[in-house]
Amino acid sequence: MHRPYLVGAGLSFAFVAIASTSAMATPCTNLQSRSFEHTTITSATDITGGSFTPPGSTPITGLPAFCRVTATLTPTSDSQIQIEAWLPESNWNGRFLGTGGGGFQGVITYGELAQGIVAGFATTNSDLGTGSSGCNPLFCGSDGNKGNVLAIDFGDPANPSTGLFGHPERIKDFGYRAIHLMTVRGKEIADAYYAQRAKKSYFAGCSTGGQNALMEAQRFPHDYDGILAGAAAFNRTHLHMAGLGSWQNTHANASRFIQPGQMTLINKAVIAACVGQDGGAKTDQFLTDPRDCHFDPAVLQCTGGNVPPACLTADQVTTMRSYYAGTIDPVTKQVINPGSERGNETDNILALGLEFTENLPEPAFDGLFYWVYGAAFGIPTSPVNFTNFDFNRDVDTVDDQLAKVLNATSTDLSEFREHGGKLVMYHGWADPLIPSQSSINYFNALVQNGRAFAQPARFDSNDPALKDTQKYARLFMVPGMYHCSGGPGPNVFDALTPLVEWVEQGVAPDTIPATKFVNDTPSLGVAMTRPLCVYPKVAKYSGSGSTNIAANFTCVADEPDFNQTPAKQFGP
């Protein structure tokens, strides 16, 4: 899934009814007659009443007057990419903003568009072309929901689907082409509307939007001046294998399931054992750097008369050890994808973690494998299916077909850097969907690229290659944040404004202020503030004053920590 670039912030606007579109031609409605390559403008409408209601959803209110343009892009005969451009009519800040989405996308992410124009950007978003195959963020190929209530609630279609199977051009659209063409056409539409070019262009996205962000920096380095990449799903084929492995792990036998409430039990034990080991404060309900925590779930194994859910069975201990260990080739023992960090355990279904995937009839996000194997992947008697996918034998089959198109794993950002591009990455340390160390692995690989000779990808804050990399790319790890938002830590922050200041004023961000609201509800007040530190520094409590006030923390150098890294052929 995904969240806006103003991480964790929900839109809170006053309701105003939509005004009727004027019958007279306007600069906006005139766009409908404009011609762009491989593009059909399907509508161009002035929205002046302060509110917009997305299809099948509730109104987004408090919006400035804007020109809404919808278009279909057809770069190939099998492509059907939907985009929207929202263009502020009076509060345009002179900048262009491309935005991403989540999962398999398949829809326009209206919250991203709304936040963009409220901040004054000419903003665009895309369904990545997967909507033409009936995809939604969680499902793009499945054997149907099988009557599972959770699957139905999260939009799994009732009937089987093969997603993008047999559509290699749509796979390319999803992987990299749609987001690039959205950018090119979005800029052209904005240029035509304003009769001038934007002074600077930015991209912001989390999850799949983070993958889009890195793909833009790698393949189309001149599209954007500044790129914000959150919890990037950049190593996509192996990330989806991790989801498949997680489902197989909990379904290995009936006693391997983690019962409701037990993830919270485990999380409390993890925090009790490890909180305050590296920065942070002893009173935190989250870990500042979980890599210093080596909690073994075996300490919760049932003894005497204790029984689950108050403790773990031996099989449940095995489940959790595998959860932390990562996706491993059973023959070579090589790491295919890093494991989950300690401290991300949650019973919250919306966090899309283990509690979510183990209760589905087949793995979440396994649609990717339908693109390779077709309908057979959903049939348990097939040679390769979601129950028996072999992490030694079958990995290459998927990678051979999809990796070059979907995986944004190149660490050569030289062209992006040379034209003055700036990259800000962020990732929640308590992310239960995409392992948080994945973003560290990518950043470490950027640093490694800057070395004159090979060295281990572990460094301190004074490393010359690190300092050189930080001239164009910076990473911020977010203690206690789930996937793109939420979680027990300070999970609301504006990462886009520091990026703009870096690009336009040359001021590189060293810290980003973050906030935790009471019950994650701004109207209830602030629970705590905390600085997010430029990696590899961590926020350390000064020892005096409230631990809920950012001013009582400083960013300090952290010792080099071990970061689980995939084998070279699966990395970085």
Coordinates of C-alpha atoms in Angstrom, one line a residue:
M1 CA 0.0 0.0 0.0
H2 CA 1.0 3.6 0.1
R3 CA 0.7 6.9 1.9
P4 CA 1.2 10.5 0.9
Y5 CA 4.5 12.3 1.0
L6 CA 3.3 14.2 4.0
V7 CA 3.6 11.0 5.8
G8 CA 0.8 9.8 8.1
A9 CA -1.2 13.0 7.5
G10 CA -4.9 12.6 6.7
L11 CA -6.7 15.4 4.9
S12 CA -9.0 17.4 7.1
F13 CA -11.0 19.9 5.2
A14 CA -14.3 21.7 5.7
F15 CA -17.1 20.5 3.4
V16 CA -18.1 22.7 0.5
A17 CA -20.3 21.5 -2.3
I18 CA -18.9 21.1 -5.9
A19 CA -19.8 24.0 -8.1
S20 CA -21.2 23.3 -11.5
T21 CA -18.7 23.5 -14.4
S22 CA -19.2 26.7 -16.4
A23 CA -20.7 26.2 -19.9
M24 CA -18.3 28.8 -21.2
A25 CA -14.9 27.7 -22.6
T26 CA -12.1 28.2 -20.1
P27 CA -8.3 27.6 -20.3
C28 CA -9.1 24.3 -18.6
T29 CA -11.9 23.1 -20.8
N30 CA -9.9 24.1 -23.8
L31 CA -7.4 21.4 -22.9
Q32 CA -9.8 18.8 -24.1
S33 CA -9.1 19.8 -27.7
R34 CA -5.4 19.6 -27.3
S35 CA -3.4 16.8 -29.0
F36 CA -0.6 14.9 -27.3
E37 CA 1.3 11.9 -28.5
H38 CA -0.4 8.5 -27.8
T39 CA -2.9 10.4 -25.6
T40 CA -6.6 11.0 -25.5
I41 CA -7.8 13.7 -23.2
T42 CA -11.1 12.3 -21.8
S43 CA -12.1 15.3 -19.8
A44 CA -10.9 18.8 -18.7
T45 CA -13.1 20.3 -16.0
D46 CA -12.9 23.3 -13.7
I47 CA -13.5 22.3 -10.1
T48 CA -14.2 25.5 -8.2
G49 CA -16.5 24.6 -5.3
G50 CA -13.7 23.5 -2.9
S51 CA -14.7 19.8 -2.9
F52 CA -14.2 16.7 -5.1
T53 CA -15.8 13.3 -4.7
P54 CA -13.6 10.4 -6.0
P55 CA -15.5 7.5 -7.7
G56 CA -17.2 5.4 -5.1
S57 CA -15.7 7.3 -2.2
T58 CA -16.4 10.2 0.1
P59 CA -15.8 13.9 -0.7
I60 CA -12.4 15.4 -0.3
T61 CA -13.0 19.0 0.9
G62 CA -11.1 22.2 1.5
L63 CA -9.5 22.1 -2.0
P64 CA -8.5 25.2 -4.0
A65 CA -10.0 25.8 -7.3
F66 CA -8.3 23.6 -9.9
C67 CA -8.5 22.2 -13.4
R68 CA -9.0 18.5 -13.4
V69 CA -7.7 16.7 -16.5
T70 CA -8.2 13.0 -17.2
A71 CA -6.4 11.2 -20.0
T72 CA -5.7 7.7 -21.4
L73 CA -2.2 6.9 -22.7
T74 CA -1.7 4.2 -25.3
P75 CA 2.0 3.8 -26.0
T76 CA 1.3 0.3 -27.3
S77 CA -1.8 -1.4 -28.8
D78 CA -2.2 -3.3 -25.5
S79 CA -1.6 -0.3 -23.2
Q80 CA -4.3 1.7 -21.5
I81 CA -2.8 3.9 -18.9
Q82 CA -5.1 6.2 -17.0
I83 CA -3.7 9.5 -15.6
E84 CA -5.1 12.6 -14.0
A85 CA -3.5 16.0 -13.7
W86 CA -4.8 18.5 -11.1
L87 CA -3.8 22.0 -11.8
P88 CA -4.3 24.8 -9.2
E89 CA -6.0 27.8 -10.8
S90 CA -4.7 30.5 -8.5
N91 CA -2.3 29.1 -5.9
W92 CA 0.2 27.4 -8.2
N93 CA 3.7 27.5 -6.7
G94 CA 5.4 27.1 -10.1
R95 CA 6.4 23.5 -9.4
F96 CA 5.3 20.1 -10.9
L97 CA 4.7 17.1 -8.7
G98 CA 4.5 13.5 -9.8
T99 CA 3.0 11.1 -7.3
G100 CA 2.9 7.3 -6.9
G101 CA 0.5 4.8 -5.5
G102 CA 0.5 1.4 -3.8
G103 CA 0.6 -2.3 -4.5
F104 CA -0.5 -3.2 -8.0
Q105 CA -2.2 0.3 -8.2
G106 CA -5.0 -0.1 -10.9
V107 CA -6.7 3.1 -9.5
I108 CA -6.0 6.8 -9.3
T109 CA -4.8 7.8 -5.9
Y110 CA -6.9 10.9 -5.2
G111 CA -5.4 11.7 -1.8
E112 CA -2.0 12.3 -3.4
L113 CA -3.6 14.6 -6.0
A114 CA -5.5 16.5 -3.3
Q115 CA -2.5 17.0 -1.0
G116 CA -0.4 18.1 -4.0
I117 CA -2.7 21.0 -5.1
V118 CA -3.3 22.1 -1.5
A119 CA 0.5 22.6 -1.3
G120 CA 0.3 24.5 -4.6
F121 CA 1.9 21.9 -6.9
A122 CA 0.6 21.0 -10.4
T123 CA 0.1 17.3 -9.5
T124 CA -0.4 14.1 -11.5
N125 CA -1.1 10.5 -10.7
S126 CA -1.6 7.2 -12.6
D127 CA -3.2 3.8 -12.3
L128 CA 0.0 2.4 -13.9
G129 CA -2.0 0.8 -16.6
T130 CA -3.1 -2.2 -14.4
G131 CA -6.7 -1.0 -14.1
S132 CA -7.2 -2.3 -17.7
S133 CA -6.7 -5.8 -16.3
G134 CA -9.1 -5.2 -13.4
C135 CA -6.3 -4.8 -10.8
N136 CA -6.5 -3.0 -7.5
P137 CA -3.7 -2.2 -5.0
L138 CA -3.8 -5.6 -3.3
F139 CA -4.9 -8.0 -6.1
C140 CA -3.7 -8.4 -9.7
G141 CA -4.2 -12.1 -10.3
S142 CA -5.7 -14.6 -7.9
D143 CA -7.8 -17.8 -7.6
G144 CA -10.7 -15.7 -6.3
N145 CA -11.6 -14.9 -2.7
K146 CA -13.0 -18.4 -2.0
G147 CA -15.6 -16.8 0.3
N148 CA -12.9 -15.5 2.7
V149 CA -14.4 -12.5 4.5
L150 CA -11.0 -10.8 4.9
A151 CA -10.2 -11.2 1.2
I152 CA -13.6 -9.9 0.2
D153 CA -13.2 -6.9 2.5
F154 CA -9.8 -6.0 0.9
G155 CA -11.2 -6.2 -2.6
D156 CA -10.2 -9.7 -3.9
P157 CA -12.4 -10.5 -6.8
A158 CA -14.9 -13.3 -6.4
N159 CA -13.7 -15.0 -9.6
P160 CA -10.2 -16.1 -10.6
S161 CA -8.1 -13.6 -12.4
T162 CA -4.7 -13.9 -14.2
G163 CA -3.9 -10.2 -13.9
L164 CA -1.2 -9.2 -16.5
F165 CA -0.6 -12.8 -17.7
G166 CA -0.1 -12.7 -21.5
H167 CA 0.3 -8.9 -21.5
P168 CA 4.0 -8.2 -21.5
E169 CA 3.5 -4.6 -22.6
R170 CA 1.2 -3.9 -19.6
I171 CA 3.9 -5.4 -17.4
K172 CA 6.3 -2.9 -18.8
D173 CA 3.8 -0.1 -18.2
F174 CA 3.5 -1.2 -14.6
G175 CA 7.2 -1.6 -14.1
Y176 CA 8.5 1.7 -15.5
R177 CA 6.7 3.1 -18.6
A178 CA 3.5 4.4 -17.1
I179 CA 5.1 6.5 -14.4
H180 CA 7.5 8.0 -17.0
L181 CA 4.7 8.8 -19.5
M182 CA 2.5 10.1 -16.7
T183 CA 5.4 12.6 -16.0
V184 CA 6.0 13.6 -19.7
R185 CA 2.3 14.0 -20.5
G186 CA 1.5 15.6 -17.1
K187 CA 4.2 18.2 -17.7
E188 CA 2.9 18.9 -21.3
I189 CA -0.6 19.3 -20.0
A190 CA 0.6 21.7 -17.2
D191 CA 2.7 23.7 -19.7
A192 CA -0.3 24.1 -22.0
Y193 CA -2.6 25.2 -19.1
Y194 CA -0.2 27.7 -17.5
A195 CA 1.5 28.7 -20.8
Q196 CA 4.8 28.3 -19.1
R197 CA 7.0 25.5 -17.8
A198 CA 7.3 24.6 -14.1
K199 CA 10.5 25.9 -12.6
K200 CA 11.3 22.6 -10.8
S201 CA 9.8 19.1 -10.9
Y202 CA 9.5 16.7 -8.0
F203 CA 8.3 13.1 -7.4
A204 CA 6.9 11.7 -4.2
G205 CA 5.7 8.2 -3.5
C206 CA 5.8 5.4 -0.9
S207 CA 5.7 1.6 -1.4
T208 CA 5.1 1.1 -5.1
G209 CA 5.4 4.8 -5.3
G210 CA 8.8 4.4 -3.8
Q211 CA 9.6 1.9 -6.5
N212 CA 8.4 4.4 -9.1
A213 CA 10.6 7.0 -7.5
L214 CA 13.8 4.9 -7.8
M215 CA 12.9 3.7 -11.3
E216 CA 12.6 7.3 -12.3
A217 CA 16.0 8.2 -10.9
Q218 CA 17.6 5.1 -12.6
R219 CA 15.9 5.0 -16.0
F220 CA 14.7 8.6 -16.6
P221 CA 17.2 10.7 -14.6
H222 CA 16.1 14.0 -16.2
D223 CA 12.4 13.7 -15.4
Y224 CA 12.7 15.2 -11.9
D225 CA 14.9 17.6 -10.0
G226 CA 14.0 16.1 -6.6
I227 CA 12.8 12.6 -5.7
L228 CA 11.2 11.3 -2.5
A229 CA 11.2 7.5 -2.1
G230 CA 9.4 6.0 0.9
A231 CA 9.6 2.3 1.8
A232 CA 10.4 1.5 -1.8
A233 CA 9.2 -1.8 -3.2
F234 CA 12.3 -1.6 -5.5
N235 CA 13.3 -5.3 -5.3
R236 CA 9.9 -6.3 -6.4
T237 CA 10.2 -9.9 -7.5
H238 CA 12.0 -10.9 -4.3
L239 CA 9.7 -8.9 -2.1
H240 CA 6.7 -10.8 -3.5
M241 CA 8.6 -14.0 -2.9
A242 CA 9.0 -13.0 0.7
G243 CA 5.2 -12.5 1.0
L244 CA 4.7 -16.0 -0.6
G245 CA 7.2 -17.5 1.9
S246 CA 5.5 -15.8 4.8
W247 CA 2.2 -17.3 3.9
Q248 CA 3.7 -20.8 3.4
N249 CA 5.5 -20.3 6.8
T250 CA 2.3 -19.9 8.7
H251 CA 0.4 -22.5 6.7
A252 CA 3.0 -25.2 7.0
N253 CA 0.6 -26.9 9.5
A254 CA -2.4 -25.9 11.6
S255 CA -0.3 -25.3 14.7
R256 CA 2.0 -22.8 13.0
F257 CA -0.6 -20.0 13.0
I258 CA 0.0 -17.0 15.2
Q259 CA -3.3 -16.5 17.1
P260 CA -5.0 -13.2 17.5
G261 CA -3.3 -11.2 20.2
Q262 CA -0.1 -13.1 20.1
M263 CA 1.7 -10.6 17.9
T264 CA 1.0 -8.0 20.5
L265 CA 2.3 -10.4 23.1
I266 CA 5.5 -10.9 21.2
N267 CA 5.9 -7.2 20.5
K268 CA 5.7 -6.3 24.2
A269 CA 8.4 -8.9 25.0
V270 CA 10.6 -7.5 22.2
I271 CA 10.3 -3.9 23.5
A272 CA 10.9 -5.0 27.1
A273 CA 14.0 -6.8 26.1
C274 CA 15.5 -4.3 23.7
V275 CA 14.1 -0.7 24.2
G276 CA 16.8 1.9 24.7
Q277 CA 19.7 -0.3 23.5
D278 CA 20.6 2.2 20.7
G279 CA 19.4 5.8 21.1
G280 CA 15.8 6.5 21.9
A281 CA 14.5 6.4 25.4
K282 CA 13.8 3.6 27.9
T283 CA 10.2 4.7 28.0
D284 CA 9.7 4.3 24.2
Q285 CA 7.1 1.8 22.9
F286 CA 9.2 1.2 19.8
L287 CA 12.9 0.5 18.9
T288 CA 15.2 3.2 17.5
D289 CA 17.4 0.8 15.6
P290 CA 16.1 -2.8 15.8
R291 CA 19.3 -4.3 14.4
D292 CA 20.7 -4.1 17.9
C293 CA 17.9 -6.4 19.1
H294 CA 18.5 -10.2 19.1
F295 CA 15.3 -11.2 20.8
D296 CA 14.6 -15.0 20.5
P297 CA 10.8 -15.9 20.6
A298 CA 11.7 -19.1 22.3
V299 CA 11.6 -17.2 25.6
L300 CA 7.8 -17.1 25.2
Q301 CA 7.5 -20.8 24.6
C302 CA 4.8 -22.4 26.8
T303 CA 5.9 -24.2 30.0
G304 CA 4.1 -25.9 32.7
G305 CA 0.3 -25.3 32.5
N306 CA 0.6 -22.3 30.3
V307 CA -1.2 -22.5 26.9
P308 CA -1.6 -20.1 23.9
P309 CA -2.4 -17.3 23.4
A310 CA -0.6 -16.4 26.6
C311 CA 2.5 -18.1 25.3
L312 CA 3.9 -19.7 22.1
T313 CA 4.0 -23.4 21.1
A314 CA 7.2 -24.8 19.7
D315 CA 5.6 -24.6 16.2
Q316 CA 4.8 -20.9 16.8
V317 CA 8.3 -20.2 17.9
T318 CA 9.4 -21.8 14.5
T319 CA 7.0 -19.5 12.7
M320 CA 8.5 -16.4 14.3
R321 CA 12.1 -17.4 13.9
S322 CA 11.4 -17.9 10.2
Y323 CA 9.6 -14.5 10.1
Y324 CA 12.8 -12.8 11.4
A325 CA 15.2 -15.0 9.3
G326 CA 13.9 -13.8 5.9
T327 CA 13.4 -15.7 2.6
I328 CA 16.1 -18.3 2.2
D329 CA 17.0 -20.6 -0.6
P330 CA 16.6 -24.0 1.1
V331 CA 19.5 -25.6 -0.8
T332 CA 22.2 -22.8 -1.0
K333 CA 21.1 -21.1 2.2
Q334 CA 21.4 -17.7 0.4
V335 CA 19.2 -14.8 1.4
I336 CA 16.6 -14.0 -1.3
N337 CA 15.0 -11.2 0.7
P338 CA 15.7 -9.8 4.2
G339 CA 13.5 -10.9 7.2
S340 CA 11.3 -8.7 9.3
E341 CA 12.9 -6.6 11.9
R342 CA 12.1 -7.1 15.5
G343 CA 9.6 -4.5 16.8
N344 CA 7.2 -4.6 13.9
E345 CA 4.9 -7.3 15.3
T346 CA 1.3 -6.2 15.3
D347 CA -2.2 -7.6 15.4
N348 CA -3.4 -4.6 13.3
I349 CA -4.7 -6.1 10.0
L350 CA -4.4 -2.7 8.3
A351 CA -0.6 -2.8 8.8
L352 CA -0.6 -5.6 6.2
G353 CA 1.8 -7.8 8.2
L354 CA 1.7 -11.4 9.3
E355 CA -1.7 -11.2 10.9
F356 CA -3.1 -10.1 7.5
T357 CA -1.4 -12.6 5.2
E358 CA -1.9 -15.7 7.3
N359 CA -5.7 -15.1 7.4
L360 CA -6.1 -15.0 3.6
P361 CA -7.0 -18.0 1.5
E362 CA -3.8 -17.5 -0.5
P363 CA -0.9 -15.1 -0.2
A364 CA -1.4 -11.4 -0.4
F365 CA 0.2 -9.9 -3.5
D366 CA 0.8 -13.2 -5.1
G367 CA -0.8 -11.8 -8.3
L368 CA 2.8 -11.3 -9.5
F369 CA 3.2 -15.0 -10.0
Y370 CA 0.0 -15.3 -12.0
W371 CA 1.7 -13.0 -14.5
V372 CA 4.3 -15.8 -15.0
Y373 CA 2.3 -19.1 -14.5
G374 CA -1.2 -18.0 -15.3
A375 CA -4.3 -19.5 -13.7
A376 CA -2.4 -22.7 -12.8
F377 CA -0.6 -20.8 -10.0
G378 CA -3.9 -20.8 -8.0
I379 CA -4.5 -24.6 -8.3
P380 CA -2.8 -26.6 -5.6
T381 CA -2.4 -29.6 -7.8
S382 CA -0.4 -27.7 -10.4
P383 CA 3.4 -28.3 -10.7
V384 CA 4.0 -24.8 -9.4
N385 CA 1.5 -23.0 -7.3
F386 CA 1.2 -20.8 -4.2
T387 CA 1.4 -23.8 -1.8
N388 CA 4.5 -25.4 -3.3
F389 CA 6.6 -22.6 -4.9
D390 CA 10.2 -23.8 -4.5
F391 CA 12.6 -21.1 -3.4
N392 CA 15.5 -22.9 -5.0
R393 CA 14.0 -24.2 -8.2
D394 CA 11.4 -21.6 -9.1
V395 CA 13.0 -18.3 -8.3
D396 CA 14.9 -18.0 -11.6
T397 CA 11.8 -18.7 -13.6
V398 CA 10.1 -15.6 -12.2
D399 CA 13.2 -13.5 -12.3
D400 CA 14.0 -14.4 -15.9
Q401 CA 10.6 -13.1 -17.0
L402 CA 10.0 -10.1 -14.6
A403 CA 13.2 -8.9 -12.8
K404 CA 14.6 -6.7 -15.6
V405 CA 11.2 -5.0 -16.0
L406 CA 10.1 -4.6 -12.4
N407 CA 13.1 -4.4 -10.2
A408 CA 14.5 -0.9 -9.7
T409 CA 17.8 -2.3 -8.4
S410 CA 20.4 -0.3 -10.4
T411 CA 22.7 1.8 -8.2
D412 CA 24.1 3.8 -11.0
L413 CA 22.5 7.2 -10.4
S414 CA 25.4 9.1 -11.9
E415 CA 23.3 10.8 -14.6
F416 CA 20.6 11.8 -12.0
R417 CA 23.4 13.2 -9.8
E418 CA 25.2 15.0 -12.6
H419 CA 22.1 17.1 -13.6
G420 CA 21.8 18.2 -9.9
G421 CA 19.1 15.7 -8.9
K422 CA 18.5 15.1 -5.1
L423 CA 17.1 11.9 -3.6
V424 CA 15.5 11.6 -0.2
M425 CA 14.6 8.1 1.0
Y426 CA 12.7 7.1 4.2
H427 CA 11.5 3.8 5.7
G428 CA 9.7 2.9 8.9
W429 CA 11.7 0.7 11.3
A430 CA 8.5 -1.1 12.2
D431 CA 7.4 -1.8 8.7
P432 CA 5.7 -5.3 8.7
L433 CA 5.2 -5.4 4.9
I434 CA 8.6 -4.3 3.3
P435 CA 11.6 -5.2 5.4
S436 CA 13.1 -1.9 6.6
Q437 CA 16.7 -3.0 6.0
S438 CA 15.9 -3.1 2.3
S439 CA 16.2 0.7 2.0
I440 CA 19.4 0.6 4.0
N441 CA 20.7 -2.0 1.6
Y442 CA 20.0 0.2 -1.4
F443 CA 21.5 3.2 0.2
N444 CA 24.6 1.2 1.3
A445 CA 25.0 0.1 -2.3
L446 CA 25.0 3.8 -3.4
V447 CA 27.8 4.4 -0.9
Q448 CA 29.6 1.3 -2.1
N449 CA 29.4 2.6 -5.7
G450 CA 31.3 5.7 -4.6
R451 CA 34.3 3.8 -3.3
A452 CA 37.5 3.5 -5.3
F453 CA 37.8 -0.2 -4.3
A454 CA 35.6 -2.8 -2.7
Q455 CA 34.9 -2.6 1.0
P456 CA 32.2 -4.1 3.2
A457 CA 29.0 -2.0 3.1
R458 CA 29.3 -1.0 6.8
F459 CA 30.6 2.4 7.6
D460 CA 30.5 5.2 10.2
S461 CA 29.4 8.8 9.8
N462 CA 32.8 10.0 8.8
D463 CA 33.2 7.6 5.9
P464 CA 34.4 9.7 2.8
A465 CA 32.2 7.6 0.4
L466 CA 29.2 8.2 2.7
K467 CA 29.8 12.0 2.7
D468 CA 30.1 12.0 -1.0
T469 CA 26.9 10.0 -1.5
Q470 CA 25.1 12.3 0.9
K471 CA 25.8 15.2 -1.5
Y472 CA 22.9 13.9 -3.6
A473 CA 21.1 11.1 -1.7
R474 CA 20.0 10.8 2.0
L475 CA 18.1 8.2 4.0
F476 CA 16.0 8.7 7.0
M477 CA 14.9 5.7 9.1
V478 CA 11.7 6.3 11.1
P479 CA 11.6 4.6 14.5
G480 CA 8.2 2.9 15.3
M481 CA 6.6 3.6 11.9
Y482 CA 4.6 0.9 10.1
H483 CA 4.4 0.7 6.3
C484 CA 4.5 4.3 5.1
S485 CA 2.4 5.6 8.1
G486 CA 1.0 4.5 11.4
G487 CA 2.7 2.6 14.2
P488 CA 3.6 3.4 17.8
G489 CA 6.4 5.9 16.9
P490 CA 6.5 9.5 15.5
N491 CA 4.9 8.7 12.2
V492 CA 3.8 12.1 10.8
F493 CA 6.4 14.3 9.0
D494 CA 6.8 16.5 6.0
A495 CA 9.7 15.1 3.9
L496 CA 8.8 17.0 0.7
T497 CA 9.6 20.5 2.0
P498 CA 13.2 19.6 3.0
L499 CA 13.7 18.1 -0.4
V500 CA 12.5 21.3 -2.1
E501 CA 14.8 23.3 0.1
W502 CA 17.7 21.0 -0.8
V503 CA 17.1 21.3 -4.6
E504 CA 16.3 25.0 -4.7
Q505 CA 18.4 26.5 -1.8
G506 CA 21.2 23.9 -1.5
V507 CA 20.3 23.2 2.1
A508 CA 20.7 19.4 2.7
P509 CA 18.4 18.0 5.5
D510 CA 20.2 16.6 8.5
T511 CA 17.0 16.1 10.5
I512 CA 13.3 16.0 9.8
P513 CA 10.9 16.8 12.7
A514 CA 8.3 14.1 13.2
T515 CA 5.2 13.9 15.4
K516 CA 3.1 11.2 17.0
F517 CA -0.5 12.3 17.6
V518 CA -2.6 10.9 20.4
N519 CA -4.3 7.8 18.9
D520 CA -2.9 9.0 15.5
T521 CA -5.6 11.7 15.5
P522 CA -4.3 15.3 15.2
S523 CA -7.4 16.8 16.8
L524 CA -6.6 14.9 20.0
G525 CA -3.3 16.6 20.4
V526 CA 0.4 15.7 20.2
A527 CA 1.7 12.7 22.1
M528 CA 5.4 13.2 21.2
T529 CA 7.8 14.8 18.8
R530 CA 11.2 13.3 17.8
P531 CA 13.9 14.2 15.2
L532 CA 14.4 11.8 12.3
C533 CA 18.2 11.6 11.8
V534 CA 20.0 11.3 8.5
Y535 CA 21.3 7.7 8.3
P536 CA 23.4 6.3 9.8
K537 CA 22.9 8.7 12.8
V538 CA 20.3 7.9 15.5
A539 CA 18.3 10.1 17.9
K540 CA 19.7 9.8 21.4
Y541 CA 18.0 11.0 24.5
S542 CA 20.0 13.7 26.3
G543 CA 19.2 12.3 29.7
S544 CA 17.1 15.1 31.0
G545 CA 13.7 16.6 30.2
S546 CA 10.6 15.0 28.8
T547 CA 11.2 12.1 26.4
N548 CA 8.2 13.3 24.4
I549 CA 9.9 16.5 23.3
A550 CA 12.2 16.5 20.3
A551 CA 14.5 19.2 21.7
N552 CA 15.7 16.6 24.3
F553 CA 17.2 14.4 21.6
T554 CA 20.2 14.8 19.5
C555 CA 21.4 13.0 16.4
V556 CA 24.6 11.1 17.1
A557 CA 26.8 8.7 15.3
D558 CA 25.8 5.1 15.5
E559 CA 28.2 2.2 15.5
P560 CA 28.2 0.2 12.3
D561 CA 25.4 -2.4 12.5
F562 CA 24.9 -5.7 10.7
N563 CA 22.3 -5.3 8.0
Q564 CA 20.9 -8.5 6.5
T565 CA 21.7 -8.4 2.8
P566 CA 20.4 -10.6 -0.1
A567 CA 22.9 -12.6 -2.1
K568 CA 24.4 -10.6 -4.9
Q569 CA 22.1 -12.0 -7.6
F570 CA 19.0 -11.1 -5.5
G571 CA 20.2 -7.7 -4.2
P572 CA 21.1 -5.1 -3.3

